[in-house]
Coordinates of C-alpha atoms (C1' of nucleotides) in Angstrom, one line a residue:
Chain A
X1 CA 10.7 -2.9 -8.7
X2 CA 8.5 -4.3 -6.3
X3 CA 6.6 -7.8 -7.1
X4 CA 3.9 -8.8 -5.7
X5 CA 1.8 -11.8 -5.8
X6 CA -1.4 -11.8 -7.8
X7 CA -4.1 -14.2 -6.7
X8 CA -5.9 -14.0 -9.9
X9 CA -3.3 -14.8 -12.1
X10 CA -1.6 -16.9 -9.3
X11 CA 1.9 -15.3 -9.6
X12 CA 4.1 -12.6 -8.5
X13 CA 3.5 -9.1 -10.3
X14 CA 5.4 -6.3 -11.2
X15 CA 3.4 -3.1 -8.9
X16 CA 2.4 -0.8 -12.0
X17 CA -0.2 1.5 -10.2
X18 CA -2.1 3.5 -12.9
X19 CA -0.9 7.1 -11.6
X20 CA 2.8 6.0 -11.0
X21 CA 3.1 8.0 -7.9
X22 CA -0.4 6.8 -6.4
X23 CA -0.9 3.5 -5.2
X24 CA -4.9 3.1 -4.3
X25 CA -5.6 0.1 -1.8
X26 CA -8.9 -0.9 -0.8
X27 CA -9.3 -4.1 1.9
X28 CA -12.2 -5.7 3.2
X29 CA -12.4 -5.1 7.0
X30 CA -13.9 -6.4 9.8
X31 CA -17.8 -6.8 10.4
X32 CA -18.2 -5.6 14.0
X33 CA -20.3 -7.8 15.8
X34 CA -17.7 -9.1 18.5
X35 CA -14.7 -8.7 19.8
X36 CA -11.1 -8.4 17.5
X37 CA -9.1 -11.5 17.5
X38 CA -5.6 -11.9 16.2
X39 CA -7.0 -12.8 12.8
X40 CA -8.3 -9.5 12.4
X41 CA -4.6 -8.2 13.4
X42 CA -2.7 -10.0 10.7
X43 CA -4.3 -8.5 8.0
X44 CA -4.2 -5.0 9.6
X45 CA -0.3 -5.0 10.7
X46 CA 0.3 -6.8 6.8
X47 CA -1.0 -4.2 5.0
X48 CA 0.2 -1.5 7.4
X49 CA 4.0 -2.7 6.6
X50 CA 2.7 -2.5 3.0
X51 CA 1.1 1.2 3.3
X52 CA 4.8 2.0 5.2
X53 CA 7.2 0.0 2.6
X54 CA 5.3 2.0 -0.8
X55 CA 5.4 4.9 1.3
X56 CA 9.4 4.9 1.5
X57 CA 9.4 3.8 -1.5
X58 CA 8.1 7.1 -2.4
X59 CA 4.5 6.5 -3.3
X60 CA 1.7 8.5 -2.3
X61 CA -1.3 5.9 -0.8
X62 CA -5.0 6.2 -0.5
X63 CA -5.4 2.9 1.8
X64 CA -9.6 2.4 2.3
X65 CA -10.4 -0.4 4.8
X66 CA -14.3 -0.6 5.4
X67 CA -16.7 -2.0 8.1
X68 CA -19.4 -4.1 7.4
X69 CA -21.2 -2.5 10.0
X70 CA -25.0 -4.1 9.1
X71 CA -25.5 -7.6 7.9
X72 CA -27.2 -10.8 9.2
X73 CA -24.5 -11.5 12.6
X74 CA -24.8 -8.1 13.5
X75 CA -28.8 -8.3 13.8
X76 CA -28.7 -11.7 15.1
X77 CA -25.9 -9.9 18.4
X78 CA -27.9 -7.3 18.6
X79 CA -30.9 -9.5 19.6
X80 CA -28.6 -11.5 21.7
X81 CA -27.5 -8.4 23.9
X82 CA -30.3 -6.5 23.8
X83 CA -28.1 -3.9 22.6
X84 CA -29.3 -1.0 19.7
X85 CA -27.3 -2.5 16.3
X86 CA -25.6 0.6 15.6
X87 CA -24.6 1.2 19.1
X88 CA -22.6 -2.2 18.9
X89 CA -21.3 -1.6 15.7
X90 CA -19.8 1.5 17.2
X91 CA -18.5 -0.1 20.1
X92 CA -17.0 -2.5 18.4
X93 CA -15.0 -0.5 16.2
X94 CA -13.7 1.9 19.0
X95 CA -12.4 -1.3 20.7
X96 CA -10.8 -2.6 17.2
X97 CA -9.3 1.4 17.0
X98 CA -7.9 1.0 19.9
X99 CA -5.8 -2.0 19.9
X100 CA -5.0 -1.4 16.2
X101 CA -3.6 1.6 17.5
X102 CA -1.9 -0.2 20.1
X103 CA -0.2 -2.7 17.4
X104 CA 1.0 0.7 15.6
X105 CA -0.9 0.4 12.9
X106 CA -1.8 4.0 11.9
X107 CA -5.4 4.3 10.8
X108 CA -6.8 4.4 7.0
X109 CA -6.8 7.2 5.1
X110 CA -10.7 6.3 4.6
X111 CA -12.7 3.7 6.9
X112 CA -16.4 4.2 5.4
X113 CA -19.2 2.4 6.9
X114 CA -21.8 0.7 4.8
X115 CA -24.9 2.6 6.9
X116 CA -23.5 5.3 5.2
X117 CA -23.4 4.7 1.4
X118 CA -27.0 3.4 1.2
X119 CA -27.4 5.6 -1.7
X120 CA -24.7 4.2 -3.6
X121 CA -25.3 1.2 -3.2
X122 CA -29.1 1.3 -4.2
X123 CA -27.5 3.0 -7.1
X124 CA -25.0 0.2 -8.0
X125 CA -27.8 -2.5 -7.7
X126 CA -30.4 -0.5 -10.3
X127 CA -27.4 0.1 -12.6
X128 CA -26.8 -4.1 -12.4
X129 CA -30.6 -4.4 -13.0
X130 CA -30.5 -2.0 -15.8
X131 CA -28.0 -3.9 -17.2
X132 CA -29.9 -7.2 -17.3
X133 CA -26.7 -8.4 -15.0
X134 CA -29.4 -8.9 -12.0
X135 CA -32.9 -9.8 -11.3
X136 CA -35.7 -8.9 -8.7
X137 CA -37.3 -11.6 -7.0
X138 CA -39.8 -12.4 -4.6
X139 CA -37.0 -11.8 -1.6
X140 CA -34.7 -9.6 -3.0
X141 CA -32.2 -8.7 -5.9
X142 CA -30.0 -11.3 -7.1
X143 CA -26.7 -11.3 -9.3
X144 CA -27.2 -13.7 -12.1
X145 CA -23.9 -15.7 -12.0
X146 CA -24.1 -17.7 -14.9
X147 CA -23.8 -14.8 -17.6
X148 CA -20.4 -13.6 -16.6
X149 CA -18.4 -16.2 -18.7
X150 CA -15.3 -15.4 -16.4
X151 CA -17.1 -16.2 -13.1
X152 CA -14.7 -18.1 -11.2
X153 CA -11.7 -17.4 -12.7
X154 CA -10.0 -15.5 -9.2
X155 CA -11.2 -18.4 -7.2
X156 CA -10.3 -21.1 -9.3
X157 CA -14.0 -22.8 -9.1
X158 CA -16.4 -24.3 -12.0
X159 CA -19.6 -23.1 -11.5
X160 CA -20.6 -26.8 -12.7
X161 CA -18.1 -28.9 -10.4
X162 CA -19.2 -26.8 -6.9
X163 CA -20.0 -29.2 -4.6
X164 CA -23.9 -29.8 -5.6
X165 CA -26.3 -29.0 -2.6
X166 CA -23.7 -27.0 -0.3
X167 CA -25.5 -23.6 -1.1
X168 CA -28.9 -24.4 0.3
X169 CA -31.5 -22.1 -1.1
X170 CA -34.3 -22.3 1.1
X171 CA -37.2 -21.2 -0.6
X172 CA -36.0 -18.0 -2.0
X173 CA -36.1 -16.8 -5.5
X174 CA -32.8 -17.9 -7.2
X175 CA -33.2 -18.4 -10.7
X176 CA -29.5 -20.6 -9.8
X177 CA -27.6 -21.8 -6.7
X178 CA -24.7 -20.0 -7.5
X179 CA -26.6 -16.3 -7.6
X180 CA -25.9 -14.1 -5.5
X181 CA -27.8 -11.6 -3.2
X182 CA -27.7 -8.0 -3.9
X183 CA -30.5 -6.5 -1.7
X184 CA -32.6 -8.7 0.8
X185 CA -35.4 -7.6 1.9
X186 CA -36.0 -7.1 5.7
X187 CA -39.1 -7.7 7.8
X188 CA -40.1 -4.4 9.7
X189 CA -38.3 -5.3 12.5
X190 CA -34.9 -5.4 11.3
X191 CA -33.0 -2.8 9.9
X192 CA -33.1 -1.8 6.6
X193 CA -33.2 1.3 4.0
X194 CA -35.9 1.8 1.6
X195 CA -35.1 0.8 -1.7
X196 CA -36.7 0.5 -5.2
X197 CA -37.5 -3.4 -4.5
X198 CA -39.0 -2.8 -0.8
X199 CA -37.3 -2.3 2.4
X200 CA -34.8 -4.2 2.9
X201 CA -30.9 -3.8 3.3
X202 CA -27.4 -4.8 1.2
X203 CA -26.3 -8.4 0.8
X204 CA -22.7 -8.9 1.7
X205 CA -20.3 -8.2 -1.5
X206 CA -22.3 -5.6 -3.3
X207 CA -21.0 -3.2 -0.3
X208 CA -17.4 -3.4 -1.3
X209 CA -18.3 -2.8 -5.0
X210 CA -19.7 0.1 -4.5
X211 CA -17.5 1.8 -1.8
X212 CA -14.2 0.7 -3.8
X213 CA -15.6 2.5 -6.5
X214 CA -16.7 5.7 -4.7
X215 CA -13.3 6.3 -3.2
X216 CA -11.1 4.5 -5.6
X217 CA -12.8 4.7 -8.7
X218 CA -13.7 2.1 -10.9
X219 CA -10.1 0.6 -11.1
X220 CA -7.6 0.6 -8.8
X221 CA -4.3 -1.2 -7.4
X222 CA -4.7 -3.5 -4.8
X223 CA -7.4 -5.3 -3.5
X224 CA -7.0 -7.0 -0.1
X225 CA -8.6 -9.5 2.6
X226 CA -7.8 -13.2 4.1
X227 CA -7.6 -16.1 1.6
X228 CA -11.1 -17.3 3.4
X229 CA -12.8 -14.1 1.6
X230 CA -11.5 -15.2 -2.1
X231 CA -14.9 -17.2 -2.5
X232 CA -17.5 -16.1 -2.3
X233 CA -16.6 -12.8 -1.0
X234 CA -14.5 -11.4 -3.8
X235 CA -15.4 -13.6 -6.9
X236 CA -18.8 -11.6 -6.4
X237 CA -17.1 -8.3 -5.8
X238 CA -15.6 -8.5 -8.7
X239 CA -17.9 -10.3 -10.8
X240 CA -20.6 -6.8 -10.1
X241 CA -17.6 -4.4 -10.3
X242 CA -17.1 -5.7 -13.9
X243 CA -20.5 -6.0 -14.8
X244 CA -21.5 -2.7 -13.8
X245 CA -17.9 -0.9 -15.1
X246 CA -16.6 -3.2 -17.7
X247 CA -13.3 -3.3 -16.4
X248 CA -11.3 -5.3 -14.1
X249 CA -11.6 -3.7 -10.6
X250 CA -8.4 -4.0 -9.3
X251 CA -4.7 -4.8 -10.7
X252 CA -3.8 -7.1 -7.9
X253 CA -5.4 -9.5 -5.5
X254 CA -3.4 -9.6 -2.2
X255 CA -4.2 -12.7 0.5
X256 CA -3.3 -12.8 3.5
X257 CA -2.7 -16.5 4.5
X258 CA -5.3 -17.3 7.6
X259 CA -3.7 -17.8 11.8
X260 CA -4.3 -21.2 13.1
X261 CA -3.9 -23.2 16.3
X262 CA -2.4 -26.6 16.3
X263 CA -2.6 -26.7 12.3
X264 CA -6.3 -25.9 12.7
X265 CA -8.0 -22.4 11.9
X266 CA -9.4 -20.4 13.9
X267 CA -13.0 -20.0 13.9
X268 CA -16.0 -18.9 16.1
X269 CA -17.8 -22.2 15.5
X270 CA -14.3 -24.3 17.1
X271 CA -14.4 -21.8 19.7
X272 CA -10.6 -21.8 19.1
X273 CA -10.2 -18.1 18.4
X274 CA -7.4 -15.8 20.6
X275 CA -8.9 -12.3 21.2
X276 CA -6.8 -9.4 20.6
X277 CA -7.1 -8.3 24.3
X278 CA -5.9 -12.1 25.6
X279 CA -2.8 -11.6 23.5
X280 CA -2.0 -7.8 24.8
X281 CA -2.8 -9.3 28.5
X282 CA 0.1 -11.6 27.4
X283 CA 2.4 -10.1 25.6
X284 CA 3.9 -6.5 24.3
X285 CA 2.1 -5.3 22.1
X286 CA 5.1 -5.0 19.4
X287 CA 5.9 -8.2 20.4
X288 CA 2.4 -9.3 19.1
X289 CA 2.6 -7.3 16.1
X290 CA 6.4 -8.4 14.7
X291 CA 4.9 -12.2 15.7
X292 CA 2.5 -11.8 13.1
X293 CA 5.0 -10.3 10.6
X294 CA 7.6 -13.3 11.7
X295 CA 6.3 -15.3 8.8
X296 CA 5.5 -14.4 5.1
X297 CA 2.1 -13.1 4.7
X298 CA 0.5 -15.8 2.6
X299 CA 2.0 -18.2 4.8
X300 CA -0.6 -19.7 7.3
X301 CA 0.9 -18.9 10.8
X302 CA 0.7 -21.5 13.1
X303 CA -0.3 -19.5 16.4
X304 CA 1.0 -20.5 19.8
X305 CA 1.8 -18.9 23.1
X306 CA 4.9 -20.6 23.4
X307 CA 5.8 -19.4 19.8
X308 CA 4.7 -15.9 20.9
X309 CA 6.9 -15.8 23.9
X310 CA 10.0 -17.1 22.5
X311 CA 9.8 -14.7 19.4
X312 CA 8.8 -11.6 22.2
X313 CA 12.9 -12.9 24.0
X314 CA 14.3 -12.4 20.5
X315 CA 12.8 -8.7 20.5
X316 CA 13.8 -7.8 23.6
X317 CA 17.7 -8.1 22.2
X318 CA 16.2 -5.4 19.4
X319 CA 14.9 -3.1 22.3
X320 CA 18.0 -3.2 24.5
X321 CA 20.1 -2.2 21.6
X322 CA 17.3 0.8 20.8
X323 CA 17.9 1.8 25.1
X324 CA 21.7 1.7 24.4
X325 CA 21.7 3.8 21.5
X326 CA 18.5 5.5 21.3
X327 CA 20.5 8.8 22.3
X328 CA 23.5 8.0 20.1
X329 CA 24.3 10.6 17.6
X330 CA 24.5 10.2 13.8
X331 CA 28.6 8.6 13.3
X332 CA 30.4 12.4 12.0
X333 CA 32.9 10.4 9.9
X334 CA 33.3 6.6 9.5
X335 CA 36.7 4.9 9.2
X336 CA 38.3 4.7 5.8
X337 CA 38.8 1.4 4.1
X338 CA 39.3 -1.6 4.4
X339 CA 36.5 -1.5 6.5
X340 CA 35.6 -4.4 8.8
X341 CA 32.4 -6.8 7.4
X342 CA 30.5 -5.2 10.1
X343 CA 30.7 -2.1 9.2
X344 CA 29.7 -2.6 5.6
X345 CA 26.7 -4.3 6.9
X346 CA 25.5 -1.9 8.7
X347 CA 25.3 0.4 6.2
X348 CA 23.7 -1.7 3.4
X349 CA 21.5 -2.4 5.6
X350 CA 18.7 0.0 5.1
X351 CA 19.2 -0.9 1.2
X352 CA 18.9 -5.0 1.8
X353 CA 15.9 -4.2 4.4
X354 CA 14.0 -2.5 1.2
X355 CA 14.9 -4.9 -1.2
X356 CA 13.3 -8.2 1.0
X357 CA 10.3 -5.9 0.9
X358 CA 10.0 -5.2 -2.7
X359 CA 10.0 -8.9 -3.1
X360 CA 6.5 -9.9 -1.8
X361 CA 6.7 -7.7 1.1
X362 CA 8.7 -10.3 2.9
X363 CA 8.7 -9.7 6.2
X364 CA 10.2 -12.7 7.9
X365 CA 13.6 -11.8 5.4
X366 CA 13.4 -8.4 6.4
X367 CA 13.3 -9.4 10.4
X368 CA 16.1 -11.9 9.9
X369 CA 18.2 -8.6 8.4
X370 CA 17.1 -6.6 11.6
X371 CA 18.5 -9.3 13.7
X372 CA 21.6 -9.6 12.1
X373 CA 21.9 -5.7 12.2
X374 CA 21.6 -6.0 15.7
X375 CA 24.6 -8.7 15.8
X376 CA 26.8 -6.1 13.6
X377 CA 26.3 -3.6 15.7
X378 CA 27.2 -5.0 18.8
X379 CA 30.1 -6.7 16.8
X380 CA 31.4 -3.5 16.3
X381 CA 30.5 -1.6 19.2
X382 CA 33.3 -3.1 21.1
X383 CA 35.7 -2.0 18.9
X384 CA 37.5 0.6 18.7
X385 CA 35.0 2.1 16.0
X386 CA 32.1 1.8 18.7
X387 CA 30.5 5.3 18.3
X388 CA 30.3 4.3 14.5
X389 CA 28.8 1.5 15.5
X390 CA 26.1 3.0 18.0
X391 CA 25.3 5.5 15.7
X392 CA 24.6 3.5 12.5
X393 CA 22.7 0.9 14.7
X394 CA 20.5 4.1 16.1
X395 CA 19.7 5.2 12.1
X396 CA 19.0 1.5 10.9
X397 CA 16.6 1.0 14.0
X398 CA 14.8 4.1 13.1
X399 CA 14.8 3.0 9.6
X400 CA 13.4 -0.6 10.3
X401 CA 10.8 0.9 13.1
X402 CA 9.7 3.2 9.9
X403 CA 8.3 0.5 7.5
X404 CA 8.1 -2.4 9.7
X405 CA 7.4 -1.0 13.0
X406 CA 9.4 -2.8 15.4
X407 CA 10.2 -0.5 18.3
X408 CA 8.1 0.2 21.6
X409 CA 5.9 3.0 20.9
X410 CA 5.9 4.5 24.5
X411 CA 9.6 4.3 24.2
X412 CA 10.2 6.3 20.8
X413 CA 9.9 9.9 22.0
X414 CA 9.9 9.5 25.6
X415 CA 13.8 9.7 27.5
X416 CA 14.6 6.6 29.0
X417 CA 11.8 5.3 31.7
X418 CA 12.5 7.9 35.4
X419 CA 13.4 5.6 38.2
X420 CA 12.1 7.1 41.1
X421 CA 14.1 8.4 44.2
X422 CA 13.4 5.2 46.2
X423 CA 14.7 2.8 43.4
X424 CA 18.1 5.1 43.0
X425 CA 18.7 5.1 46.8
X426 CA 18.8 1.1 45.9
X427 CA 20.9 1.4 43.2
X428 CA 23.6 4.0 44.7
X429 CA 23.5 1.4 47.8
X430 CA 24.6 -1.0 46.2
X431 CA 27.3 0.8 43.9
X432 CA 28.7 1.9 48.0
X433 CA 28.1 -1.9 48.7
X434 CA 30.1 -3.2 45.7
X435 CA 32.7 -0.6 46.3
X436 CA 33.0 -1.8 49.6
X437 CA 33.4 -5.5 48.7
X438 CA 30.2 -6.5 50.1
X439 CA 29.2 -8.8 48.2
X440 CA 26.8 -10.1 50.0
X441 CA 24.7 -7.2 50.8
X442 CA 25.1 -5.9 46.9
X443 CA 23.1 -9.3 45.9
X444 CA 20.8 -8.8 48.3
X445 CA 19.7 -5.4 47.1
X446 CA 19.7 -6.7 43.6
X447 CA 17.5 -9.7 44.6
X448 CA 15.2 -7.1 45.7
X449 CA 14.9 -5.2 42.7
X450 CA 14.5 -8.1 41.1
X451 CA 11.0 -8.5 43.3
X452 CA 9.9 -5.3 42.9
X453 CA 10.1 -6.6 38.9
X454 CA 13.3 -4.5 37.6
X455 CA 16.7 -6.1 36.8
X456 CA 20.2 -4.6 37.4
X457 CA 23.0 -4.8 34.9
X458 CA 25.7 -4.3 35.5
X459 CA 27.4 -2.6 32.5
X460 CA 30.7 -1.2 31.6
X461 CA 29.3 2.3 31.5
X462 CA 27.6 1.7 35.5
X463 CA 24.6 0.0 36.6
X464 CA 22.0 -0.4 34.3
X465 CA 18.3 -0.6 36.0
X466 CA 15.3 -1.2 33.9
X467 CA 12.1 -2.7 33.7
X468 CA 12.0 -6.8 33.5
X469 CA 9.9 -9.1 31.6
X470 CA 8.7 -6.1 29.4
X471 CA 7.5 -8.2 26.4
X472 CA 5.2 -10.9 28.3
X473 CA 3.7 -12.0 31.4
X474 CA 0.4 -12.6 32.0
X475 CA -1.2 -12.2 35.4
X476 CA 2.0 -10.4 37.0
X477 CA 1.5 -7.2 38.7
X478 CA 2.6 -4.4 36.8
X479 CA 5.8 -2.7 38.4
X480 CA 5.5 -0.3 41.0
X481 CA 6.6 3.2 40.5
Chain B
rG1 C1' -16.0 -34.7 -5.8
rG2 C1' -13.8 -29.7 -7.6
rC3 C1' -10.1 -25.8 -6.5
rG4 C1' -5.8 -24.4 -3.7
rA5 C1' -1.7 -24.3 -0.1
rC6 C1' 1.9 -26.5 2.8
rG7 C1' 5.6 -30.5 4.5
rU8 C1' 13.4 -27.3 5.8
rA9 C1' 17.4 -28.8 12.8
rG10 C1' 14.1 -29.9 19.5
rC11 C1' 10.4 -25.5 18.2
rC12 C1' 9.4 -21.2 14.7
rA13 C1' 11.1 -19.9 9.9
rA14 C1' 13.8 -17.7 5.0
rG15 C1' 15.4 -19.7 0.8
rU16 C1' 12.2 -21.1 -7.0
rG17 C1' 18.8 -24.3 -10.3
rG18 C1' 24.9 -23.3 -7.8
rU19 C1' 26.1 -26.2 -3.0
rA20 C1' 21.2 -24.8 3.8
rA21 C1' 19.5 -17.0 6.3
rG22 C1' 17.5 -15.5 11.0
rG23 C1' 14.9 -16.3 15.9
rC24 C1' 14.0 -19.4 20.3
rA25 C1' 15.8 -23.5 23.0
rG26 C1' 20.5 -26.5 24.1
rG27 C1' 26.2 -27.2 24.7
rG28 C1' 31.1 -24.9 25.2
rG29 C1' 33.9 -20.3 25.8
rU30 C1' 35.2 -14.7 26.7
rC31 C1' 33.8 -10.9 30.0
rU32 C1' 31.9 -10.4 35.3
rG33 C1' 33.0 -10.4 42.6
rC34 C1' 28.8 -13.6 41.2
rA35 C1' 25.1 -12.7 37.8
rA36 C1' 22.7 -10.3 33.8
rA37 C1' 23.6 -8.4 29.1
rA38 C1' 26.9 -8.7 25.1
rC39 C1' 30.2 -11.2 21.9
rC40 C1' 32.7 -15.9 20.0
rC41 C1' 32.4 -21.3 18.8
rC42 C1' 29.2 -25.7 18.3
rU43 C1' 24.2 -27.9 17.1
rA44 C1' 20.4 -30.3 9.4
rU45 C1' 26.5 -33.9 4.7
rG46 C1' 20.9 -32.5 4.5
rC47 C1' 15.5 -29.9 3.2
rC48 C1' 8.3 -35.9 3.9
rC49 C1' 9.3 -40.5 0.5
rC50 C1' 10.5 -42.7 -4.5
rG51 C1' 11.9 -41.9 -9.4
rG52 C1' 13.4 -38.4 -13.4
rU53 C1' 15.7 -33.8 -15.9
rU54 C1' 20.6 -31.4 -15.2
rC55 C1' 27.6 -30.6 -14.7
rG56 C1' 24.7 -29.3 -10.4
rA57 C1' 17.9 -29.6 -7.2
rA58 C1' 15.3 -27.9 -0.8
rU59 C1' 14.5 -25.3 -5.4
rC60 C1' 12.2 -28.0 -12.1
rC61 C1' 9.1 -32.6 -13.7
rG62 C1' 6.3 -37.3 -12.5
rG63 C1' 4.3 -40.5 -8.7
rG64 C1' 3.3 -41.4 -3.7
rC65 C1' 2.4 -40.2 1.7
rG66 C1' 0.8 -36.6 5.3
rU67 C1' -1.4 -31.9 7.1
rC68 C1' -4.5 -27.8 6.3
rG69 C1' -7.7 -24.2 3.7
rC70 C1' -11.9 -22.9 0.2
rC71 C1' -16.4 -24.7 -2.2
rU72 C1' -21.4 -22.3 3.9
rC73 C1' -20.8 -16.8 8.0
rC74 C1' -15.5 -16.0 8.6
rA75 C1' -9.4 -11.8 8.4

RNA sequence: GGCGACGUAGCCAAGUGGUAAGGCAGGGGUCUGCAAAACCCCUAUGCCCCGGUUCGAAUCCGGGCGUCGCCUCCA
């Protein structure tokens, strides 16, 4: 059983998807005016480890994830740059592709744009007007709050106790404070479509309705975005979706909790945001991604560089492990009882990694189990049950990187990173050096590995050479070789 | 003013009735030519404060204090 929590009904839920072997999962995404910052990550890796956990759980997912790729901040960069809006929109998005692919998060099954479903959503707004759920006005089409008795309800507000005079109307044709717009029309030199009340283009949460519904149908599972969308953004959404349907859009609200620096949020108006590119210059990109999985998702996570860098030391113990056993073989027979604590950990672990999921999809449980996995297995490697050990430790690495993603991606498929000739001349050197008792000269071939930015173990099974610093440094030179 | 969240060791963080996970940092060991890595041991008699319920509370209830978010574009 897997329980998640429910904003609506403000508790956790058992996940009952409609078809029992497809889950459907729409979340708002990002509106590509500037540049990704690690709140736009958070949501993306979160509900990657979601897509990833139902998948093993063996569910089939539809996961949609839209961009708002026309609305008032787009029109007002365009202007700004001098820069055609659908040229920015598209740059923007290949940018956000990019380092969401960087973070591992694999790409929705469906990422439609709003440019494209002009059609439907003219269509959703006549079939609200038909209705009598919406009016025209002199500026556009608004949604008439105050006749949907359960207005409010996912947000928790009273139409009547909002803070009076905080939704200034300027001069346009509200019949309340608290409508909503549906279309606004657009002076000629803006964008906009054509449409039944004048030229004009979508307002922000009708959108959503109406490409939810065109992919997921009227009703479907799980309904996602930050906790700073849950008013207005999806009180509207679903205030339409029910007025135009009749039926509750989706079964469960998801929120992500919101990133902020020294207990503040991030925001473009602070000028306290971290771009996505600032944190990659920094750290690995896996490093990045299992931060933001480090705490529960509904948690608000405190960013800081120093917390980045001290969670990207604890994952380089999960990486060596992965390039000590990475070529291990599945164990052929394990030891017969009584088996050592260890042992049994390591293989309930897949089992105990599953079950912190079901519960929330907690991912800060299911990292402290990874860690202790890694602790089991180097327990037992030295033991005379070692190739056990290495083996199980290669499976339940495999099995973690599958739903949480936690291993380097560069280092998955590829053999172990080629030194080149230069760097083994070194290394045999110093193995004659050390041989030769000269200690002196074997540290000072060491030390100069260590400039040239790799470090030299040395293990039980030889010399050990490998990259340093892998998970962070900004502003060091990348190796040579 | 309304709605909501949070407050656990130096830092991060899990834990919704049964006697404090995990990570980082720190101290002490084992191993090592020395390191590094790895492993072992130690580091919160206590979970913001005060009451209450209970055999038993970080966990439930009441009251405080503090921080943050939403009510306006925002992941």
């Amino acid at each position: 059983m897997i329980a998640v929590y429910d904003t609506l009904t403000r508790g956790k839920r058992p996940l009952a998807p409609a078809d029992p072997t497809l889950v459907r999962i729409y979340v708002c995404g990002v509106t590509p005016y500037a540049e990704a910052h690690i709140g736009h990550a958070r949501p993306a890796v979160v509900w990657d480890v979601v897509r990833r956990h139902l998948t093993r759980r063996g569910y089939r997912v539809v996961y949609v994830q839209n961009y708002t790729d026309v609305d008032d901040k787009l029109v007002d960069r365009s202007r700004v740059v001098q820069c055609d809006i659908g040229e920015l929109a598209r740059q923007h998005i290949a940018d956000y592709e990019r380092e969401m692919a960087l973070l591992g998060v694999e790409p929705p099954d469906l990422a439609p744009r709003v440019t494209d479903h002009l059609t439907d959503i003219v269509r959703f707004v006549a079939g609200l007007v038909e209705r009598d759920r919406a009016y025209e006005a002199d500026d556009g089409v608004y949604f008439e709050v105050r006749r949907d008795p359960q207005y409010g309800q996912l947000s928790g507000q009273h139409l009547d106790e909002m803070r009076p005079g905080v939704r200034v109307q300027v001069a346009d044709g509200k019949r309340d404070p608290a409508d909503f717009a549906l279309w606004k029309r657009a002076p000629s030199d803006e964008p906009g479509w054509e449409s039944p009340w004048g030229r004009g283009r979508p307002g922000w949460h009708i959108e959503c309705s109406a490409m939810s519904a065109r992919y997921l149908g009227e009703a479907f599972d799980l309904h996602g975005g930050g906790v700073d969308l849950v008013f207005p953004h999806h009180e509207n959404e679903r205030a339409q979706s029910r007025a135009y349907f009749g039926v509750e859009p989706a079964a469960i609200w998801m929120h992500n909790g919101l990133i902020t620096q020294a207990a503040v949020k991030m925001s473009k108006s602070l000028g306290n945001g971290v771009s996505l590119q600032a944190l990659l210059d920094r750290a690995h990109p896996m490093a990045v991604r299992t931060y933001l999985l480090s705490v529960q998702y509904r948690t608000p996570l405190d960013f800081s560089w120093q917390g980045l860098d001290d969670w990207s030391r604890g994952m380089e113990r999960i990486w060596r492990l992965w390039e000590d056993v990475r070529n291990e073989p599945a164990p052929s027979a394990l030891p017969h009882a009584p088996q050592p604590q260890w042992l049994q950990s390591l293989q309930a672990f897949e089992e105990n990694l599953l079950a912190a999921l079901d519960d929330d999809f907690n991912s800060a449980r299911a990292l402290a189990l990874v860690f202790d996995m890694v602790r089991d297995a180097r327990r037992g490697e030295a033991t005379p049950y070692g190739r056990a050990a290495r083996g199980l430790a290669r499976a339940n690495l495999a099995k973690a990187d599958a739903v949480l993603g936690i291993l380097p991606i560069d280092d998955k498929t590829a053999g172990r990173p080629q030194s080149d000739s230069v760097l083994n001349e070194l290394v045999q050197w110093r193995q004659a050096a050390r041989a030769g008792r000269d200690w002196e000269l074997a540290d000072q071939i060491r030390d100069l590995l260590d400039r040239a930015g790799y470090r030299l173990e040395d293990t039980p099974r030889g010399a050990n050479l490998r990259p340093k610093e892998k998970s962070r440094r900004a502003g060091q030179p990348s190796p040579p070789v």
